[in-house]
mmCIF file of C-alpha atoms in Angstrom:
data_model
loop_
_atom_site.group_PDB
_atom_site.id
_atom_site.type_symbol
_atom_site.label_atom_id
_atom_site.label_comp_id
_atom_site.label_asym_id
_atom_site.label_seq_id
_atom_site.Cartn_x
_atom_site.Cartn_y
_atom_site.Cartn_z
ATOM 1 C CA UNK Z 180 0.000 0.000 0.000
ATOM 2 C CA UNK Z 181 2.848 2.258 1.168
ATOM 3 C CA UNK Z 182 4.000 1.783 -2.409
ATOM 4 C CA UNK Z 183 0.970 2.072 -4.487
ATOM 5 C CA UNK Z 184 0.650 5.476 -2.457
ATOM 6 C CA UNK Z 185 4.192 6.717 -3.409
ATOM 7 C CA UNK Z 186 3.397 6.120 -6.957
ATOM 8 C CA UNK Z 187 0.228 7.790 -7.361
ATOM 9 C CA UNK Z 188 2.017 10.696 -5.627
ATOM 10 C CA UNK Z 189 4.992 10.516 -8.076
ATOM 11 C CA UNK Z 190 2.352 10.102 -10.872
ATOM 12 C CA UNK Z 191 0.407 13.461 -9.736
ATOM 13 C CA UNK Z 192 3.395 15.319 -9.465
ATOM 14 C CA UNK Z 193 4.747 14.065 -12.950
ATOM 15 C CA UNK Z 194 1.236 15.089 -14.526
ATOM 16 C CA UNK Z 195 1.148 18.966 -12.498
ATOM 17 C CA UNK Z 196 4.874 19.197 -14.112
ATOM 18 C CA UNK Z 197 3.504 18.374 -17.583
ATOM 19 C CA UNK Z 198 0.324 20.603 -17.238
ATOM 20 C CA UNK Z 199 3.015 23.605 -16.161
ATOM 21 C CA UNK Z 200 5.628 23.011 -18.981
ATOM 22 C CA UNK Z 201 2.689 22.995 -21.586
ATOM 23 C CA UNK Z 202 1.288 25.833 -20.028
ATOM 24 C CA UNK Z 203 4.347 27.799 -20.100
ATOM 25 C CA UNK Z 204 4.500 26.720 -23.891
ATOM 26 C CA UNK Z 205 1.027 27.907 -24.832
ATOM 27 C CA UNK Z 206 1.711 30.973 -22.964
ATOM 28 C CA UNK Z 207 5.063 31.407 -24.707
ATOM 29 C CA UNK Z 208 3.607 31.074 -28.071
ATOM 30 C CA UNK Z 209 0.527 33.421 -27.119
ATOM 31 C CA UNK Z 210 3.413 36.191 -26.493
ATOM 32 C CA UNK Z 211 5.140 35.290 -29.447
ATOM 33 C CA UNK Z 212 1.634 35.559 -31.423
ATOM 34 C CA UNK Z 213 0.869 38.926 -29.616
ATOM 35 C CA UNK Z 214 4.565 40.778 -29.870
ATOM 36 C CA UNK Z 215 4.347 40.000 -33.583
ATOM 37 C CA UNK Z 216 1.110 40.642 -34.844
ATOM 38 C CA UNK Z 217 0.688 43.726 -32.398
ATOM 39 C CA UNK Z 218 3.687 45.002 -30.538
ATOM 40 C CA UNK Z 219 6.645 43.990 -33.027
ATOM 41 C CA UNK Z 220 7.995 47.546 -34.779
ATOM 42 C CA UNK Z 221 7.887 45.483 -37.929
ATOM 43 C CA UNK Z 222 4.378 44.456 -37.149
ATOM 44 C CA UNK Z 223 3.010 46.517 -40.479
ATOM 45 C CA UNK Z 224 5.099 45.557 -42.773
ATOM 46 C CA UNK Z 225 3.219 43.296 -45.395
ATOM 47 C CA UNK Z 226 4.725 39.498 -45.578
ATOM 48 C CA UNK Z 227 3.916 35.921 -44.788
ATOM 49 C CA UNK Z 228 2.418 35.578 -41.445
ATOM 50 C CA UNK Z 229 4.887 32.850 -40.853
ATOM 51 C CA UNK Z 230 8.188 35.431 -41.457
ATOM 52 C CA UNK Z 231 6.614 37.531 -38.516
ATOM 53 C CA UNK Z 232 7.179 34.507 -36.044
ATOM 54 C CA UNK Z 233 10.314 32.838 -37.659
ATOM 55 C CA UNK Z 234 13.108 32.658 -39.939
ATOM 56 C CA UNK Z 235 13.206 28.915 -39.894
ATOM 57 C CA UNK Z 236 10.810 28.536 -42.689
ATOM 58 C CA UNK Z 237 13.030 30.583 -44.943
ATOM 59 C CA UNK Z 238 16.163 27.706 -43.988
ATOM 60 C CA UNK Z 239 13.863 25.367 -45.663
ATOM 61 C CA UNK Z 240 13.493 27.340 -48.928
ATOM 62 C CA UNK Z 241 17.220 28.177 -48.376
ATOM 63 C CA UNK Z 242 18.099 24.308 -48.201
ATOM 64 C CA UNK Z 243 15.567 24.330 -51.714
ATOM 65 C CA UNK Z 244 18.155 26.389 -53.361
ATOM 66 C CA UNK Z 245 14.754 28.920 -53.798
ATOM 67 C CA UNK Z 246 15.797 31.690 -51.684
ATOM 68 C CA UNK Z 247 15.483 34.217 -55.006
ATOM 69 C CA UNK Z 248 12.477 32.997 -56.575
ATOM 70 C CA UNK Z 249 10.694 32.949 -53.262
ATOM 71 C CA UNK Z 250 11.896 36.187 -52.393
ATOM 72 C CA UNK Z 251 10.266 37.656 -56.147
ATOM 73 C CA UNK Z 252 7.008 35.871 -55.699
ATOM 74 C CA UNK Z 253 6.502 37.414 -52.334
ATOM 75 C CA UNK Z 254 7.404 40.393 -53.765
ATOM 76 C CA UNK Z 255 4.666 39.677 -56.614
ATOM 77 C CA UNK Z 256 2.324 39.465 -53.966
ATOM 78 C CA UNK Z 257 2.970 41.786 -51.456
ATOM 79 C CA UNK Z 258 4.749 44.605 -53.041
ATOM 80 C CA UNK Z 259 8.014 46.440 -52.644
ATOM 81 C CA UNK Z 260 8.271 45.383 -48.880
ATOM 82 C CA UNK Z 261 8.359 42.070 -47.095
ATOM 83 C CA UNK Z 262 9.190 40.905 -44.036
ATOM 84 C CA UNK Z 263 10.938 37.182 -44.629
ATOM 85 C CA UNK Z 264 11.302 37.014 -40.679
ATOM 86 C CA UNK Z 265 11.140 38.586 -37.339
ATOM 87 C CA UNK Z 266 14.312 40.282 -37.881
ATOM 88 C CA UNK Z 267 14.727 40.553 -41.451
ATOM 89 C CA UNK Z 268 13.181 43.412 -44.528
ATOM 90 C CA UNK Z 269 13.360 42.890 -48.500
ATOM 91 C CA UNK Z 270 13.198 45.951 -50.429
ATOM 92 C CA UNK Z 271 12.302 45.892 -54.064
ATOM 93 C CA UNK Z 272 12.794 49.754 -54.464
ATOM 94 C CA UNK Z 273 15.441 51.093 -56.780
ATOM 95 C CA UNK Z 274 15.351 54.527 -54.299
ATOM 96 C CA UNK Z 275 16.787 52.473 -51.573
ATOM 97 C CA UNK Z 276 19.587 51.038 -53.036
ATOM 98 C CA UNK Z 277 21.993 53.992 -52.159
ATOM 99 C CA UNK Z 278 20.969 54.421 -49.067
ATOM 100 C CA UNK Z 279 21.881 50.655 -48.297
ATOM 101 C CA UNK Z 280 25.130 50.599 -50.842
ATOM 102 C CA UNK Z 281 26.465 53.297 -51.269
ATOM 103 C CA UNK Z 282 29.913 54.862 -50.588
ATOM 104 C CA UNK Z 283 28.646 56.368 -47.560
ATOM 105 C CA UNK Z 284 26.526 54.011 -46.232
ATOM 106 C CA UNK Z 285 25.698 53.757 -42.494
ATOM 107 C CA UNK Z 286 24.770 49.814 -43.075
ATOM 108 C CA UNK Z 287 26.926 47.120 -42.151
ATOM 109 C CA UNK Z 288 27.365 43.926 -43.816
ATOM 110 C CA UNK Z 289 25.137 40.811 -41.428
ATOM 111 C CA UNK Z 290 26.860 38.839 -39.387
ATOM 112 C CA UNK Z 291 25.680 36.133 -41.717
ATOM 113 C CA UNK Z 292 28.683 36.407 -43.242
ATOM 114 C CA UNK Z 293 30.909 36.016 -40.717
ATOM 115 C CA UNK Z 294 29.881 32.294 -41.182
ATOM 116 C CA UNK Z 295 29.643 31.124 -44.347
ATOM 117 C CA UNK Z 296 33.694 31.481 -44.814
ATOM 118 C CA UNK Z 297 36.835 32.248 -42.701
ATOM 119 C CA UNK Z 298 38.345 35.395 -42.334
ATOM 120 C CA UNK Z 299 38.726 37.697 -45.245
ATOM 121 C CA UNK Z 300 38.192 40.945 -46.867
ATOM 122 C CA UNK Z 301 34.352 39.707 -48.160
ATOM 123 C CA UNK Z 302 33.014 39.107 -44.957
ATOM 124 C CA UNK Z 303 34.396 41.610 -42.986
ATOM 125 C CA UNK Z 304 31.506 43.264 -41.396
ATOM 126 C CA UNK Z 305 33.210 46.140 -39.679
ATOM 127 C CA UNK Z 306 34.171 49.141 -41.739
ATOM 128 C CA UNK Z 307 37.197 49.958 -40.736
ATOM 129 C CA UNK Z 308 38.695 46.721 -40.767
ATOM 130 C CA UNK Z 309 37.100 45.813 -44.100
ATOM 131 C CA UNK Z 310 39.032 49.296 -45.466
ATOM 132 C CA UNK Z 311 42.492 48.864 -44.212
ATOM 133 C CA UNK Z 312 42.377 45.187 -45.812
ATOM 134 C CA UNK Z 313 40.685 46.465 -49.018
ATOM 135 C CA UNK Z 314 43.673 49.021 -49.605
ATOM 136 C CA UNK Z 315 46.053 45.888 -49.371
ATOM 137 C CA UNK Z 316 44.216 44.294 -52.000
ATOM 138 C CA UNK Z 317 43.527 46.980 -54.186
ATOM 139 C CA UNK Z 318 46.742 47.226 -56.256
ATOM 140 C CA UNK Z 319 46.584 43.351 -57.426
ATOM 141 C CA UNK Z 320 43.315 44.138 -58.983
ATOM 142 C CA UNK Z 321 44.181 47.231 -60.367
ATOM 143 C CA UNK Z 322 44.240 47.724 -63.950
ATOM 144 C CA UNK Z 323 47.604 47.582 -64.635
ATOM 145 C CA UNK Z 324 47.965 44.550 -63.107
ATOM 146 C CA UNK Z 325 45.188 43.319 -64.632
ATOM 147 C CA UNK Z 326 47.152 44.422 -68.059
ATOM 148 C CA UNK Z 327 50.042 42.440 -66.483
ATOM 149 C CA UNK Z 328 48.471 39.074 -66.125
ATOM 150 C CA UNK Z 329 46.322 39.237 -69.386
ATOM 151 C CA UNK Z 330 49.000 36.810 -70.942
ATOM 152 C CA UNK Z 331 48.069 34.307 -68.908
ATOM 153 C CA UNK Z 332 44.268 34.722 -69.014
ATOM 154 C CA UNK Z 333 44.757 34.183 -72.537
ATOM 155 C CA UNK Z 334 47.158 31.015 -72.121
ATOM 156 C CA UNK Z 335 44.423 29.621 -70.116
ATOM 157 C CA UNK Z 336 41.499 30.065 -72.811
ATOM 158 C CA UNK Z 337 44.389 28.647 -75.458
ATOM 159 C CA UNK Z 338 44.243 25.497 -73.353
ATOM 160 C CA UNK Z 339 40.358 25.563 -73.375
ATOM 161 C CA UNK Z 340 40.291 25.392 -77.341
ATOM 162 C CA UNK Z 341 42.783 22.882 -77.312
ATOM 163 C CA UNK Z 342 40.901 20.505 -75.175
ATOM 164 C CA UNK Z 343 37.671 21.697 -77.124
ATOM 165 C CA UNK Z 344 39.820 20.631 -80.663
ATOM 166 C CA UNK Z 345 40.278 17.085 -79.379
ATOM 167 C CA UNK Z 346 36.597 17.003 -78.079
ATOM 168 C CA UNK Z 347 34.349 18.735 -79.473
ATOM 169 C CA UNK Z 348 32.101 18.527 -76.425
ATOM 170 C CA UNK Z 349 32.865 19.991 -73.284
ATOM 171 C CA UNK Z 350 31.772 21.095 -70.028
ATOM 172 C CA UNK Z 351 32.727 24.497 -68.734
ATOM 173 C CA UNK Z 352 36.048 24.645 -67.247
ATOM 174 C CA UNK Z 353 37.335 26.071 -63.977
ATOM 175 C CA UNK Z 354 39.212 28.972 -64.290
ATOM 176 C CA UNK Z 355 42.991 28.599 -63.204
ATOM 177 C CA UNK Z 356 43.971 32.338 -63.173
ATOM 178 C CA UNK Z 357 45.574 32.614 -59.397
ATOM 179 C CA UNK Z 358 47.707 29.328 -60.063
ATOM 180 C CA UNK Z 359 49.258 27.924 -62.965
ATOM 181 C CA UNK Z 360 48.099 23.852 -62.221
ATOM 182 C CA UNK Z 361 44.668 23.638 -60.333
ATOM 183 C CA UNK Z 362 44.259 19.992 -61.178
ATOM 184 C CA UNK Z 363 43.129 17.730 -57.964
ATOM 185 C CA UNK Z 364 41.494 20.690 -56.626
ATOM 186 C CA UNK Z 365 38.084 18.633 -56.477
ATOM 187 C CA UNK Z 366 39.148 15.340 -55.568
ATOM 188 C CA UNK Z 367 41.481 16.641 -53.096
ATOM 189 C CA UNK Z 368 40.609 14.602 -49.461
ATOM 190 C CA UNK Z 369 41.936 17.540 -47.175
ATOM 191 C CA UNK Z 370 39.420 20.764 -46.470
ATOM 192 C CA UNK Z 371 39.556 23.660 -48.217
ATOM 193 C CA UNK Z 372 42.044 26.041 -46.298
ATOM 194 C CA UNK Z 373 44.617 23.269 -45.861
ATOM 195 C CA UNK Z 374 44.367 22.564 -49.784
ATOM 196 C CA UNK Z 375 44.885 26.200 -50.116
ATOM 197 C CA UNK Z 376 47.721 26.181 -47.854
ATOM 198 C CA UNK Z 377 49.630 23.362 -49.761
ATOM 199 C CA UNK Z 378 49.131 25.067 -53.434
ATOM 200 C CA UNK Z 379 50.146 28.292 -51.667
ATOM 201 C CA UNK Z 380 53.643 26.821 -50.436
ATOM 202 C CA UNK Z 381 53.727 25.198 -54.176
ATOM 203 C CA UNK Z 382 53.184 28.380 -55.788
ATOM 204 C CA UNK Z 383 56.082 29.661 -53.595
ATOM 205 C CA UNK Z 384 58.431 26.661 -54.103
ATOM 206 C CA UNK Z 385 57.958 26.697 -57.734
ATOM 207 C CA UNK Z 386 58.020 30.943 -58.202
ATOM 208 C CA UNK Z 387 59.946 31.924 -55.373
ATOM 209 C CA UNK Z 388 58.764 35.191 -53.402
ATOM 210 C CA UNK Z 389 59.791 37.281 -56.356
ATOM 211 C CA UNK Z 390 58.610 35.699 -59.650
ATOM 212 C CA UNK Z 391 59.313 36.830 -62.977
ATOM 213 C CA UNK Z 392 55.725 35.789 -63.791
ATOM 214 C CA UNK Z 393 53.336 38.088 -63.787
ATOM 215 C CA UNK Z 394 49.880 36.889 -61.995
ATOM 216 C CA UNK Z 395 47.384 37.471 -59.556
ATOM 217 C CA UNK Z 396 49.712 35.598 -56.660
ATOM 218 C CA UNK Z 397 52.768 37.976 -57.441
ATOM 219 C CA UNK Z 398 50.880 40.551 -56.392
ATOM 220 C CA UNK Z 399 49.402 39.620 -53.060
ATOM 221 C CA UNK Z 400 53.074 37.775 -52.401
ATOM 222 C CA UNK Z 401 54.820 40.614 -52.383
ATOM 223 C CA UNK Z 402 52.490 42.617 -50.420
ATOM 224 C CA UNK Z 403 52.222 45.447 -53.686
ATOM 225 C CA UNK Z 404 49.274 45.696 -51.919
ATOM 226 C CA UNK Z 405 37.290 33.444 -56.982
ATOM 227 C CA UNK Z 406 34.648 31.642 -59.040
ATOM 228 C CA UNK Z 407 31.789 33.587 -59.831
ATOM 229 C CA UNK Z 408 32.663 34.388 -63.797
ATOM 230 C CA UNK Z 409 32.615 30.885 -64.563
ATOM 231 C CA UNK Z 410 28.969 30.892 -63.658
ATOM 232 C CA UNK Z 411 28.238 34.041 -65.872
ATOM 233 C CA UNK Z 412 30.216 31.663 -68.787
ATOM 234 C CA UNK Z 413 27.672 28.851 -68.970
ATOM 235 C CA UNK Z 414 24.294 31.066 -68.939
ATOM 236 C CA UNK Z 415 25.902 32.904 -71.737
ATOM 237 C CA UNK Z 416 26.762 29.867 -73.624
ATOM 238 C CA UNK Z 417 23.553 28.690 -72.808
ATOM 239 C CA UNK Z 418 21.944 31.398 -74.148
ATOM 240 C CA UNK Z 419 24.145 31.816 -77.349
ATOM 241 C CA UNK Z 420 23.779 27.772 -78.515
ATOM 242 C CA UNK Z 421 20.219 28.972 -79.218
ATOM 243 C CA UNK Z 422 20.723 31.813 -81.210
ATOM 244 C CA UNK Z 423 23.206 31.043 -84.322
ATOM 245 C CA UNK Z 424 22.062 34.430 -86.177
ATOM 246 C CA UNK Z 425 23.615 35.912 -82.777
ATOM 247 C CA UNK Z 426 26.350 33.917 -83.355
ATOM 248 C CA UNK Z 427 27.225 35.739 -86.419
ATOM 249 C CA UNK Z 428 26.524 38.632 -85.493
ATOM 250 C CA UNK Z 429 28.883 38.652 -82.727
ATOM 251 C CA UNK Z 430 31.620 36.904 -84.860
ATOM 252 C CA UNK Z 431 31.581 39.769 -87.606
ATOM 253 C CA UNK Z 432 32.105 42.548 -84.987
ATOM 254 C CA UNK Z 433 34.775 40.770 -83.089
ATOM 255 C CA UNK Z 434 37.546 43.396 -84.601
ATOM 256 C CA UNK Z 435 35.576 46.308 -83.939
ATOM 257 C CA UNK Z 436 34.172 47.816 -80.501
ATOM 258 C CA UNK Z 437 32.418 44.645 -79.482
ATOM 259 C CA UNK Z 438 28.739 46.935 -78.464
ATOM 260 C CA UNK Z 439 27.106 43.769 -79.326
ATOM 261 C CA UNK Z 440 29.132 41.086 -77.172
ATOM 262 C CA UNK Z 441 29.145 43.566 -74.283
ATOM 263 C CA UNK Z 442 25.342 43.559 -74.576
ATOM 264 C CA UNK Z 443 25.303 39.876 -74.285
ATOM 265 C CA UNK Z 444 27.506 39.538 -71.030
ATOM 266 C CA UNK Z 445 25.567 42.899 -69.559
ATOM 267 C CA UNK Z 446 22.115 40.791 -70.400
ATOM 268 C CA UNK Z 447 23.625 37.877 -69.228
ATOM 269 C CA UNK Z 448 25.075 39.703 -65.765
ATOM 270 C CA UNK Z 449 22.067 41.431 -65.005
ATOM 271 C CA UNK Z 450 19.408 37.940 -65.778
ATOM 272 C CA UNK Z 451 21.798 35.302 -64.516
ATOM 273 C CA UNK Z 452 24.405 37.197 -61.970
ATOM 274 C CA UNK Z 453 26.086 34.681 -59.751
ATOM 275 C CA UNK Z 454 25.158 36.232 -56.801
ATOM 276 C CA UNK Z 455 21.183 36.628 -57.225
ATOM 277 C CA UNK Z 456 19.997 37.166 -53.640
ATOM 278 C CA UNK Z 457 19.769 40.380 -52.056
ATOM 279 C CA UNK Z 458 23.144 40.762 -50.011
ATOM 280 C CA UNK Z 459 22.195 41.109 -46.481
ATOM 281 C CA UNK Z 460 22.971 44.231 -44.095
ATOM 282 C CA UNK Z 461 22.636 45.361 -41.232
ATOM 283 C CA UNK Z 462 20.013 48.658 -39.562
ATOM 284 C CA UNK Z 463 23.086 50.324 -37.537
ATOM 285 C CA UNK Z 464 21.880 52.252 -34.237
ATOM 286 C CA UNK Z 465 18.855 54.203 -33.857
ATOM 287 C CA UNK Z 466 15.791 53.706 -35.768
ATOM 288 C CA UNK Z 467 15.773 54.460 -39.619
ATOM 289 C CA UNK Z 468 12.642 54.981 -41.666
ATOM 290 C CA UNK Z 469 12.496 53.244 -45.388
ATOM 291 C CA UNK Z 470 9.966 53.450 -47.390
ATOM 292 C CA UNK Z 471 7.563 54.545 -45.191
ATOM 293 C CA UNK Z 472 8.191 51.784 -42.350
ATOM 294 C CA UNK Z 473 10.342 52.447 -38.935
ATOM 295 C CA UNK Z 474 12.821 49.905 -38.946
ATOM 296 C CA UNK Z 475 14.617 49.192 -35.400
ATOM 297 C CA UNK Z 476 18.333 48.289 -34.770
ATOM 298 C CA UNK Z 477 20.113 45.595 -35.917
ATOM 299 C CA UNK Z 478 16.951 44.758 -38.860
ATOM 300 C CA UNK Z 479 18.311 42.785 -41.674
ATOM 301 C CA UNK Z 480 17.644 44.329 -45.048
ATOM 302 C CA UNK Z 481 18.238 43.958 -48.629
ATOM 303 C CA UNK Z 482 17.493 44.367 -52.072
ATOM 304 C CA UNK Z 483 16.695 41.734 -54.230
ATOM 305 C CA UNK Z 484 16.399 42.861 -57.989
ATOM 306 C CA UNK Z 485 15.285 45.758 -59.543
ATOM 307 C CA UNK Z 486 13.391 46.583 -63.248
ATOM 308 C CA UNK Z 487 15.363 49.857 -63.392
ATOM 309 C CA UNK Z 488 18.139 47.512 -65.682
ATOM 310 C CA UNK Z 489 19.808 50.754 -66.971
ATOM 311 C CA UNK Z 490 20.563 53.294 -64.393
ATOM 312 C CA UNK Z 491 21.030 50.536 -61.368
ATOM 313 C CA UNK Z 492 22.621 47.504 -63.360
ATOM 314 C CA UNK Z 493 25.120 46.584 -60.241
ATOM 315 C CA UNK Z 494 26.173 42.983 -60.884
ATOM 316 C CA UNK Z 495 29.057 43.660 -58.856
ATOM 317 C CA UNK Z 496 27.656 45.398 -56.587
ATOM 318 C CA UNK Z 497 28.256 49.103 -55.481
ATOM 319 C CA UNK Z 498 30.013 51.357 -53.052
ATOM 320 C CA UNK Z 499 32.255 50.085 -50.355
ATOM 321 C CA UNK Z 500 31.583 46.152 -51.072
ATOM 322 C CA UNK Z 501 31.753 46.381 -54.627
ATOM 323 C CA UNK Z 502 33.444 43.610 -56.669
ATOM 324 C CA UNK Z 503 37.606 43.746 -56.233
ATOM 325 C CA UNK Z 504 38.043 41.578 -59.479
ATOM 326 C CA UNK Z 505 34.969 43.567 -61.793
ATOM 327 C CA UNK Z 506 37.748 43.995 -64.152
ATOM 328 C CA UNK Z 507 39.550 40.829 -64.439
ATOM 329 C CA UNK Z 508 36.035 39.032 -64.674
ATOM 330 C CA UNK Z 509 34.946 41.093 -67.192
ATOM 331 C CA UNK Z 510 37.735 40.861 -69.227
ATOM 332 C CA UNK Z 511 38.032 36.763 -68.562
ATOM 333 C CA UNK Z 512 34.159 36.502 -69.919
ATOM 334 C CA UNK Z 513 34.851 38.531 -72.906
ATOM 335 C CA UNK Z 514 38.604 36.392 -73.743
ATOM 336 C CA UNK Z 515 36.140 33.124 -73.019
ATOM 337 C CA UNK Z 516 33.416 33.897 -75.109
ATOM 338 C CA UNK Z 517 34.536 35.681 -78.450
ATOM 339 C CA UNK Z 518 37.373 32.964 -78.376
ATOM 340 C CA UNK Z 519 35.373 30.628 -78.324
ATOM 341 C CA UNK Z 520 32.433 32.248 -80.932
ATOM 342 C CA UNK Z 521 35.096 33.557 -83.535
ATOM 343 C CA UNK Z 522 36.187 29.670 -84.406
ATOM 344 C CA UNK Z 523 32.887 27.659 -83.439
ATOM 345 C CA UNK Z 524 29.115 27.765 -83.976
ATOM 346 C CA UNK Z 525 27.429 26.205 -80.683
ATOM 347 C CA UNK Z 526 24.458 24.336 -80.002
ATOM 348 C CA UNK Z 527 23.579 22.685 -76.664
ATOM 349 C CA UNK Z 528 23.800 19.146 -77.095
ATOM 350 C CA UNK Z 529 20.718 16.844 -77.240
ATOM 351 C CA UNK Z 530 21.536 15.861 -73.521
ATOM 352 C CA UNK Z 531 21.009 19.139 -72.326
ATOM 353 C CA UNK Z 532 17.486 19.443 -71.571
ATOM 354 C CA UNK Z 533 16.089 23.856 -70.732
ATOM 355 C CA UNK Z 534 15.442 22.798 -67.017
ATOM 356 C CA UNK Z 535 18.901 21.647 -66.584
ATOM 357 C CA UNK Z 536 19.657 25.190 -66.851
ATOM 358 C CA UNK Z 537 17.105 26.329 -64.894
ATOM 359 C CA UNK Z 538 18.580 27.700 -61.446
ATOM 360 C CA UNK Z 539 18.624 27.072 -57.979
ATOM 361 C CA UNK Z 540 20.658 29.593 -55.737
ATOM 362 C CA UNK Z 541 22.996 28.418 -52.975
ATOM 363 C CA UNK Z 542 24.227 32.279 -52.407
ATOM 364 C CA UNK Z 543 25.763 31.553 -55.731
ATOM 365 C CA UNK Z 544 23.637 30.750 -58.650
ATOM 366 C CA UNK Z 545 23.978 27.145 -59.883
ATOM 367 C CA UNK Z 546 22.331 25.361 -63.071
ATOM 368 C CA UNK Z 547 19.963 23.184 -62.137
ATOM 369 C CA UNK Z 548 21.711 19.726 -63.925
ATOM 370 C CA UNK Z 549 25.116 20.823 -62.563
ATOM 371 C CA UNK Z 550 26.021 20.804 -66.413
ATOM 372 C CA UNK Z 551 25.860 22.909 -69.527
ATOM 373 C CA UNK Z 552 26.951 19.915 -72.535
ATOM 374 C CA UNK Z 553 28.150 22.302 -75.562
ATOM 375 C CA UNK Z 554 28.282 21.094 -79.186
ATOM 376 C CA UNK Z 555 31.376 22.789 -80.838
ATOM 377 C CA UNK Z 556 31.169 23.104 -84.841
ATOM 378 C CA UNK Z 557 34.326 24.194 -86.148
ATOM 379 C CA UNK Z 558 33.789 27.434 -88.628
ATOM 380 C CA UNK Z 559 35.774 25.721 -91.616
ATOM 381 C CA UNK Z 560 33.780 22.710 -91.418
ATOM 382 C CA UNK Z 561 30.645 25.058 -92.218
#
């Protein structure tokens, strides 16, 4: 009996615990429900109710690779300005753009960043810091030194028609501009920044500290002060494999001032950049009001896309953060692709199907079948 009584006891205290923990729960979620619909500062700006309790739905979308076309539908539906979660504001407003990215910009980058790669000048989120490493950099991307390493860009894209001669079918390559052999880079069984590490000591070994070579490396080496292009590359080939009169076109005005192949890359830039999310900052202190909403400290915000395509085409972004290698990519894309179009016609082979190259967005914009498969006709043959 003594026992049965000590159970029941345990029992009835168990079940008053349970009744108070779900309590607290419901009454936890009530204040969640009540802060966000009616207290929150963000509380009127128009979204899906979800975003107003949590980001976690958007890590599901994120996981999707649908971050961007998400973002555009709710944009579709709601307007200019949605909340995507508690914390965090999309603005689909050209008039806010400088006031998030310009030169003098009070907004700092998220400290997202600060976790999607070590430490470097990308993801610096302080100012100051992000400025004194910026000036160290500047030099090796400057245009002299992109004038300097042009030689090799061009060796590289020699090896690219070479290996399309013997083929005829390729995928795209990876560019090899900072060292001369990236070979093993993806099968390589250490992590990243050690594999980094190694080639960096090879590059040293093989070029010494004070190269006769001219390249990217020499640069940073002697203290004079990535891939996105290669995605830019296979949208335009893409793109181009369909259209043989463009072909042509851009064939015949390869020894002239190229308008027409610079329109191609800008179309290509501003439909398929790399980077196609809105690049997250940071409200600094104080309250700031955008676009007729109060937005309180540390709000996330950014700008997904924009129909004003002429006066605020920014692939590369603007202001403080903009792009260090705009130039060399640039360049690299235009080498790649008249190259390539002055001695072939292309067509996308038959394996290729349009939703392969449909996107999904990882932060960086990927095709959707992880290939592009290229049929190269040589011009002779024609």
């Amino acid at each position: 009996m003594i026992l049965q009584g000590l159970l029941q006891d345990h029992l009835h205290n168990l079940n008053a615990k349970i009744i108070i923990a779900f309590s607290l729960l419901g009454a936890y979620i009530a204040w969640r429900f009540f802060y966000a619909f009616f207290l929150s500062p963000l509380r009127r700006v128009p979204g899906p109710p979800v975003a107003k309790l949590t980001h976690k739905w958007l890590l599901f979308v994120e996981l999707a690779g649908k971050r961007a076309k998400t973002v555009h539908g709710l944009h579709a539906k709601y307007g200019p300005v949605v909340q995507l979660s508690p914390e965090e504001v999309s603005f689909n407003t050209s008039p806010v753009i400088n006031q998030l990215y310009s030169l003098h910009t009070e907004f700092l980058k998220a400290p997202w960043y600060k976790r999607i790669t070590q430490g470097g000048v990308f993801n610096k989120t302080n100012i100051t810091i992000h400025q004194h490493q910026q000036k160290m950099l500047n030099h090796a991307f400057s245009q002299s030194s992109i004038n300097n390493i042009k030689p090799i860009m061009r060796e590289q894209m020699q090896k690219l028609i070479k290996r399309i001669k013997k083929k005829h079918k390729t995928k795209p390559l990876i560019s090899t501009l900072p060292f001369k052999s990236i070979q093993g880079f993806f099968t390589s069984n250490n992590r990243i920044y050690k594999y980094g590490e190694a080639r960096f000591n090879e590059y040293i070994k093989q070029y010494k500290r004070t190269p006769q070579r001219k390249d990217l490396l020499t640069k940073l080496i002697q203290k004079e002060t990535r891939q996105k292009e290669g995605l830019t590359d296979t949208k335009i080939t893409s793109k181009i494999t369909q259209q043989p009169k463009l072909q042509e076109q851009i064939r015949k005005e390869l020894s002239q001032s190229l308008p027409l192949l610079n329109a191609v890359i800008n179309k290509a830039l501003r439909k398929h950049s790399a980077v196609i999310i809105g690049l997250l900052q940071v409200m600094p202190s104080g309250r700031r009001e955008i676009k007729g909403h109060f937005l309180p400290r540390n709000t996330v915000v950014s700008i997904p896309s924009t129909k004003n395509i002429k006066r605020l085409f920014m692939p590369f972004t603007k202001g403080l953060r903009q792009c260090l290698g705009q130039a060399m990519a640039l360049f690299e894309i235009r080498v790649t692709v008249s190259m390539i179009v002055k001695r072939y016609l292309l067509s996308l082979d038959k394996e290729t199907k349009p939703a392969d190259m449909d996107f999904v967005d990882y932060f960086i914009m990927l095709p959707k079948g992880e290939k592009c498969l290229v049929n190269f006709i040589p011009i002779e043959k024609i």
